[in-house]
């Protein structure tokens, strides 16, 4: 099964570049199948990692950035692949 972990943070206004650089520097103790870093308006940064693991597996995640860099706590979501569950086209 493929599991995707999503990590999203919103930087203090004007510090989106710093948050993006910080997120890119964060190393995980295990290497995911794939890792992608994205940015959006309002100085938001999103990191998605894909893992070959069970949905409830214990997986490494990016930490919380310094409080003075973000406007709120990090949002985290976990998804499992729906491509092979026999429900295609629904």
XYZ file of C-alpha atoms in Angstrom:
90
model
C 0.000 0.000 0.000
C 1.146 3.538 -0.673
C 0.634 6.141 2.036
C 1.084 9.881 1.515
C 1.875 12.201 4.415
C 1.085 15.871 3.898
C 2.687 18.599 6.003
C 1.480 22.190 5.515
C 2.594 25.365 7.262
C 1.929 29.070 6.824
C 4.810 31.444 7.356
C 4.700 34.814 9.019
C 3.936 37.307 6.203
C 7.005 37.950 4.082
C 8.919 34.924 5.409
C 7.649 32.300 2.969
C 11.082 31.944 1.395
C 12.629 31.209 4.779
C 9.982 28.599 5.557
C 10.475 26.991 2.145
C 14.258 26.824 2.672
C 13.755 25.428 6.184
C 11.407 22.691 4.924
C 13.852 21.706 2.167
C 16.676 21.335 4.712
C 14.747 18.920 6.929
C 16.071 15.394 6.588
C 14.067 12.342 7.546
C 15.682 9.282 9.174
C 14.173 7.074 6.438
C 13.978 7.807 2.734
C 10.428 8.009 1.325
C 9.516 6.656 -2.110
C 9.027 10.260 -3.183
C 9.114 13.710 -1.613
C 7.753 16.902 -3.107
C 7.839 20.452 -1.756
C 5.330 23.031 -2.976
C 4.438 26.621 -2.167
C 1.265 28.687 -2.446
C 0.056 32.252 -1.894
C -0.043 33.592 1.659
C 3.470 32.201 2.303
C 2.261 28.587 2.605
C 4.547 25.564 2.165
C 3.398 21.997 1.570
C 5.571 18.875 1.765
C 4.190 15.536 0.596
C 6.048 12.281 1.188
C 5.020 8.900 -0.235
C 5.754 5.644 1.590
C 5.357 1.938 0.892
C 3.677 1.204 4.220
C 0.419 0.377 5.937
C -1.918 3.301 6.575
C -1.279 3.235 10.323
C 2.481 2.609 10.101
C 4.757 4.758 12.228
C 6.490 7.014 9.700
C 8.863 9.957 10.113
C 7.367 13.397 9.607
C 8.782 16.879 9.368
C 8.899 18.672 12.722
C 7.239 21.927 13.703
C 9.220 24.995 12.581
C 10.251 27.643 15.088
C 7.219 29.498 16.448
C 8.486 32.859 15.173
C 8.537 31.548 11.572
C 4.911 30.377 11.327
C 1.495 31.876 12.029
C -0.063 28.669 13.368
C 0.665 25.038 14.132
C 1.493 22.791 11.198
C -1.425 20.969 9.570
C -0.843 17.263 8.884
C -2.871 14.761 6.885
C -2.409 11.109 5.973
C -3.885 9.499 2.849
C -3.737 6.041 1.327
C -3.678 5.294 -2.377
C -7.094 4.558 -3.833
C -5.811 3.331 -7.189
C -5.891 -0.399 -6.437
C -8.913 -0.753 -4.162
C -11.290 -1.803 -6.966
C -13.283 1.435 -6.697
C -11.954 3.142 -9.811
C -14.396 5.402 -11.561
C -16.495 6.120 -8.467
